[in-house]
Amino acid sequence: MDHSLSSPLSKLPPPLSLSETSSILYSRYSLRPLSNFPNLNFKPRTSIRKPLLLRHIQPVRAQNPDQTINDGFVLEDVPHLTTFLPDLPSYPNPLQRSQAYAIVKETFVRPEDVVAEKIVVQKNSPRGVHFRRAGPRERVYFKSEEVRACIVTCGGLCPGINTVIREIVCGLNYMYGVDNILGIEGGYRGFYSKNTMQLTPKVVNDIHKRGGTFLQTSRGGHDTSKIVDNIHDRGINQVYIIGGDGTQKGAAAIYKEVAKRGLQVAVAGIPKTIDNDIAVIDKSFGFDTAVEEAQRAINAAHVEVESVENGVGIVKLMGRYSGFIAMFATLASRDVDCCLIPESPFYLEGQGGLFEFIGQRLKENGHMVIVLAEGAGQEFVSQSMHPVDEKDASGNRLLLDVGLWLTQKIKDHFTNDRTMAINLKYIDPTYMIRAIPSNASDNIYCTLLAQSAVHGAMAGYTGFTVGPVNSRHAYIPISRVTETQNVVKVTDRMWARLLASTNQPSFLRNEEMEKA
């Protein structure tokens, strides 16, 4: 019997030769028109409204020879100094002579290396958005002896800020031989109203062991024109800005003004927020430390309520608009019975409400712990208290204290109900959590962020922020991380894992689930 006549393999096209394979891979994946030549007059994309498709789309050999795949490749590129200074010279990267990098097989990131925003895709689906991979480049656009860098920290505190400061200083000095590094004291307004300090590896040697920020911080105070005037007057040509959403918007404004004036100044942002609500990146630094420290407060609440009859413990954690700290702390603890976050509405009275759930859990276990994000239930609090339509210096709306409100509501309900007496304990560890030094995991993460920012600035990139995308560090346009906030999706599996772990109700009615 001739098997070749009936085998489905006989219907496949002949295998590709090595040269054909190379041709297809080159045409499908090469980014040379965008990345090998930074002096080209190329305007980087800052949005995904009009996808930038690769010029060549080749068919892929599959069981169906007529089937093709639309690449849908989008490169969200970051600005380069040569965009507005086309004649800027480049120099060999000093890392070629570095002892640390002498053992690395591939010292420099290839120009065509990118990081995919989404790694879970379906067959024949577009490849989607990609970002330029972070890391050292073969050519730099600053001479080490001519670099005058500055570092500024803005906004609220977060574990790991000092580690980032330390590693920027050490990275510039040890890797690139930069000696002239300034610390801007007191946030953005420090550019024109405060003194600066000279930063060296010796000065910052042990600051990572402390909480807070070595350079001090403030909210607001951003005057773009004054800041850029000061940058120019001081001869600063690299600016490293550590801060959250508002701070990064300020960094974008500084970059635009620098580009408008045609100054050779690289502006690099390191995103910071303890709430982990920065878009695009996997997580913000300090978040792991915050979740770990929150365990101490949750454990204290659990010990308290377990030691009394019908004990109810409430732990309020940070989370203005995003409940990531509360969610992850709950998942890590295993002692939490209910987690309330801003993204998931809840209600107190009636069937399926929080009061009913508390009563059921107390009958089952004799005690319970509730973790509450500070932004949860604000619509209820505003109905009971006089809402204050005020904002802080960073433009954040001032929240009412949901912790005290919920504590009083639970007390009143069970006092009036008279069927069950409860012992209620309230713990608010907010400032204890954000004021501590970063843990080992965050220290490593902060080092990667700082070094990636240094490599990017030395390579001439500007107007960018840095962070991990699917565990690979990338350079991201600042506009991408400030255009929206990352929030917990209550229809995703992570929130379902929490509901399964705590066995709490979702508090979502059918119509709310359809909108979620």
XYZ file of C-alpha atoms in Angstrom, residues 130-481:
352
model
C 5.485 46.660 21.768
C 7.941 48.850 23.653
C 11.650 49.393 23.186
C 13.630 47.062 25.436
C 15.613 48.769 28.199
C 19.334 48.305 28.622
C 22.756 49.607 27.527
C 23.294 50.639 23.914
C 26.450 50.368 21.849
C 26.526 54.135 21.272
C 25.903 56.897 23.806
C 25.166 60.584 23.264
C 26.980 62.013 26.268
C 30.661 62.112 27.168
C 30.985 60.911 30.756
C 33.075 63.902 31.825
C 30.465 66.293 30.401
C 27.444 64.765 32.163
C 25.850 66.873 34.884
C 22.914 64.866 36.210
C 20.277 65.664 38.812
C 17.773 63.571 40.773
C 14.480 64.778 42.264
C 11.757 62.996 44.268
C 8.167 64.255 44.356
C 4.813 63.301 45.866
C 4.095 60.908 48.701
C 6.459 58.464 50.321
C 6.969 54.889 49.239
C 9.391 52.127 50.259
C 12.377 52.015 47.914
C 12.826 55.680 46.961
C 16.228 55.832 48.624
C 17.291 52.653 46.875
C 16.452 54.180 43.495
C 18.423 57.329 44.367
C 21.402 55.271 45.481
C 21.432 53.080 42.380
C 21.116 56.009 39.960
C 24.161 57.599 41.587
C 26.151 54.367 41.695
C 25.051 53.383 38.184
C 26.162 56.685 36.693
C 29.464 56.588 38.561
C 30.469 52.928 38.420
C 29.188 52.101 34.935
C 29.725 55.377 33.084
C 32.315 57.255 35.121
C 30.017 60.216 35.853
C 31.128 62.285 38.859
C 28.867 65.336 38.654
C 25.495 64.379 40.160
C 23.178 66.782 41.999
C 20.335 66.032 44.386
C 17.414 68.480 44.131
C 15.953 68.912 47.614
C 12.236 69.224 48.323
C 10.504 68.111 45.125
C 9.834 70.171 42.002
C 9.943 73.476 43.814
C 13.457 72.575 44.907
C 14.663 73.460 41.412
C 14.142 77.144 42.110
C 13.654 77.546 45.856
C 15.962 75.054 47.573
C 19.615 74.215 47.689
C 21.107 71.200 45.985
C 23.534 68.659 47.339
C 26.395 66.874 45.610
C 25.749 63.125 45.395
C 28.516 60.538 45.313
C 28.499 56.777 45.942
C 29.941 57.484 49.393
C 27.214 60.007 50.268
C 24.402 57.608 49.307
C 26.124 54.428 50.461
C 23.631 53.376 53.149
C 20.519 55.453 52.435
C 18.675 52.354 51.168
C 18.471 51.196 54.795
C 16.184 54.114 55.654
C 12.575 54.816 54.815
C 11.327 57.997 53.189
C 13.444 60.005 50.772
C 16.969 61.220 51.392
C 16.284 64.258 49.169
C 12.971 65.208 50.859
C 9.788 65.623 48.865
C 6.764 67.850 48.371
C 3.544 67.948 46.399
C 2.850 70.475 43.679
C 5.257 73.327 43.062
C 5.640 72.506 39.387
C 6.484 75.529 37.250
C 7.776 74.170 33.956
C 9.389 77.378 32.737
C 11.216 78.041 36.012
C 12.374 74.418 36.265
C 13.792 74.340 32.737
C 15.415 77.752 33.292
C 17.129 76.327 36.358
C 18.166 73.171 34.506
C 19.721 75.297 31.762
C 21.393 77.761 34.157
C 22.988 74.950 36.169
C 24.217 73.166 33.048
C 22.243 70.029 33.879
C 21.878 67.630 30.937
C 20.307 64.549 32.565
C 17.215 64.765 34.795
C 15.957 61.739 36.758
C 12.457 62.257 38.179
C 11.014 59.839 40.758
C 7.299 60.176 41.394
C 3.754 59.113 40.697
C 1.113 60.073 38.165
C 1.214 63.836 38.703
C 4.991 63.832 38.897
C 5.304 61.970 35.602
C 2.949 64.426 33.917
C 5.297 67.130 35.148
C 8.236 65.200 33.692
C 6.468 65.087 30.324
C 5.983 68.865 30.456
C 9.675 69.355 31.251
C 10.669 67.158 28.301
C 8.426 69.114 25.915
C 9.878 72.429 27.061
C 13.425 71.097 26.765
C 12.706 69.873 23.227
C 11.071 73.203 22.349
C 14.221 75.042 23.410
C 16.477 72.537 21.654
C 18.473 71.647 24.773
C 20.577 68.504 25.019
C 18.835 67.317 28.165
C 17.634 63.749 28.693
C 14.542 63.487 30.917
C 13.959 60.078 32.502
C 11.057 59.155 34.779
C 10.974 56.408 37.401
C 7.288 55.756 38.225
C 6.406 55.560 41.913
C 3.157 54.831 43.701
C 2.514 52.569 46.628
C -1.004 51.869 45.286
C 0.385 50.030 42.220
C -2.012 51.941 39.972
C 0.479 52.875 37.220
C -0.657 51.633 33.818
C 1.344 49.369 31.473
C 4.059 48.224 33.923
C 3.754 44.990 35.891
C 3.910 46.697 39.284
C 5.360 49.755 40.977
C 8.323 49.614 43.328
C 7.500 49.506 47.028
C 4.331 47.515 46.414
C 5.785 44.173 47.569
C 7.096 45.841 50.721
C 3.705 47.430 51.413
C 1.896 44.097 51.044
C 4.437 42.406 53.316
C 4.166 45.097 55.996
C 0.368 45.006 55.807
C 0.549 41.416 57.024
C 1.679 42.658 60.428
C -1.430 44.801 60.832
C -3.710 42.011 59.613
C -2.060 39.529 61.951
C -2.482 41.929 64.883
C -6.174 42.323 64.072
C -6.577 38.558 63.834
C -4.914 38.002 67.203
C -7.145 40.609 68.825
C -10.452 39.300 67.478
C -9.545 35.665 68.031
C -9.016 36.415 71.713
C -12.520 37.745 72.374
C -16.071 36.622 71.745
C -17.534 37.803 68.432
C -14.464 39.833 67.624
C -14.544 41.963 64.461
C -11.303 43.507 63.246
C -11.110 46.221 60.581
C -7.769 47.039 58.937
C -7.658 50.087 56.661
C -4.961 50.001 53.980
C -3.894 52.471 51.311
C -5.691 52.413 47.976
C -7.248 55.675 46.850
C -8.656 54.456 43.538
C -7.088 50.992 43.229
C -7.412 48.173 45.725
C -4.248 46.249 44.863
C -2.631 46.464 48.309
C -5.827 45.305 50.016
C -6.350 42.499 47.495
C -2.809 41.132 47.582
C -2.499 41.532 51.353
C -5.728 39.571 51.726
C -4.537 36.796 49.428
C -1.200 36.606 51.247
C -2.688 36.632 54.756
C -5.252 33.793 54.777
C -6.677 35.354 57.974
C -9.001 37.792 56.199
C -12.711 37.094 55.895
C -13.728 40.055 53.724
C -11.888 42.513 51.473
C -13.515 45.777 50.358
C -11.943 47.817 47.542
C -12.935 50.896 45.489
C -13.508 48.868 42.318
C -16.103 46.571 43.886
C -19.199 48.325 45.271
C -20.690 46.897 48.430
C -23.788 47.595 50.472
C -24.464 47.266 54.175
C -28.069 46.328 54.777
C -30.447 43.761 53.374
C -30.002 40.309 51.929
C -26.455 39.696 50.741
C -25.224 42.860 52.455
C -22.140 43.277 54.642
C -24.070 43.239 57.936
C -25.655 39.897 57.054
C -22.283 38.446 56.076
C -20.659 39.596 59.328
C -23.415 37.926 61.335
C -23.056 34.665 59.406
C -19.263 34.578 59.723
C -19.396 35.286 63.472
C -21.843 32.410 63.951
C -19.525 30.121 61.968
C -16.114 31.113 63.362
C -16.735 33.388 66.335
C -14.549 36.156 64.856
C -13.706 37.853 61.546
C -11.245 40.293 59.948
C -12.185 42.891 57.326
C -9.554 44.542 55.117
C -10.680 47.888 53.775
C -9.007 50.041 51.102
C -9.188 53.766 51.876
C -11.066 54.550 48.658
C -13.795 51.961 49.152
C -17.365 53.024 49.934
C -16.742 56.735 49.481
C -20.242 57.186 48.026
C -21.735 55.911 51.296
C -19.451 58.013 53.482
C -20.358 61.189 51.590
C -24.055 60.515 52.265
C -23.447 60.280 56.009
C -20.862 63.041 56.332
C -20.445 66.458 54.766
C -18.277 65.855 51.696
C -15.344 68.233 51.348
C -14.572 68.990 47.727
C -10.893 69.681 48.324
C -7.701 68.482 46.698
C -4.135 68.201 47.878
C -1.228 70.003 46.196
C -0.861 67.123 43.723
C -4.483 67.459 42.592
C -5.731 64.332 44.369
C -9.224 64.552 45.830
C -9.165 64.390 49.621
C -11.033 61.309 50.804
C -13.306 60.933 53.789
C -12.237 58.408 56.429
C -14.095 55.255 55.426
C -12.438 53.271 58.221
C -13.950 55.271 61.067
C -17.263 55.490 59.208
C -17.547 51.720 58.698
C -16.450 51.020 62.271
C -19.249 53.210 63.614
C -21.828 51.753 61.214
C -21.058 48.185 62.300
C -21.160 49.171 65.972
C -24.508 50.909 65.561
C -26.049 48.029 63.622
C -25.195 45.307 66.110
C -26.051 47.548 69.071
C -29.502 48.227 67.657
C -29.987 44.634 66.507
C -29.419 43.292 70.047
C -29.202 39.713 68.817
C -25.416 39.618 68.948
C -22.909 41.648 70.936
C -19.595 42.249 69.146
C -16.088 43.363 70.117
C -14.726 45.631 67.391
C -11.070 46.574 66.842
C -9.934 49.145 64.273
C -6.329 49.366 62.978
C -4.994 52.004 60.570
C -1.324 51.293 59.693
C -1.255 53.624 56.643
C 1.835 55.697 57.385
C 3.656 52.838 59.096
C 3.490 50.879 55.836
C 4.751 53.543 53.477
C 7.521 54.848 55.759
C 9.576 51.676 56.058
C 12.657 50.709 53.990
C 12.096 48.429 51.020
C 12.450 44.674 51.390
C 14.844 42.441 49.458
C 12.522 41.967 46.484
C 11.925 45.699 46.059
C 15.623 46.493 46.533
C 16.475 44.304 43.551
C 13.626 45.795 41.535
C 14.720 49.366 42.345
C 18.244 48.547 41.184
C 16.935 47.374 37.811
C 14.750 50.468 37.434
C 17.600 52.840 38.261
C 20.141 51.176 35.983
C 17.657 50.967 33.106
C 16.952 54.698 33.454
C 20.685 55.478 33.416
C 21.281 53.331 30.320
C 18.374 55.036 28.539
C 19.484 58.577 29.334
C 23.087 57.882 28.321
C 21.827 56.386 25.042
C 20.057 59.651 24.255
C 16.473 58.627 24.967
C 14.330 61.244 26.659
C 10.738 61.814 27.698
C 10.472 58.200 28.801
C 9.655 56.229 31.886
C 10.991 52.795 32.694
C 9.399 49.679 34.102
C 8.844 45.952 33.654
C 6.381 44.814 31.002
C 5.774 41.080 31.260
C 8.919 40.802 33.409
C 11.159 42.521 30.817
C 12.212 46.109 31.453
C 11.237 48.554 28.722
C 11.285 52.242 27.824
C 7.729 53.564 27.759
C 6.439 56.959 26.590
C 5.433 58.941 29.671
C 2.008 59.612 28.153
C 1.236 55.880 28.225
C 1.663 55.558 31.988
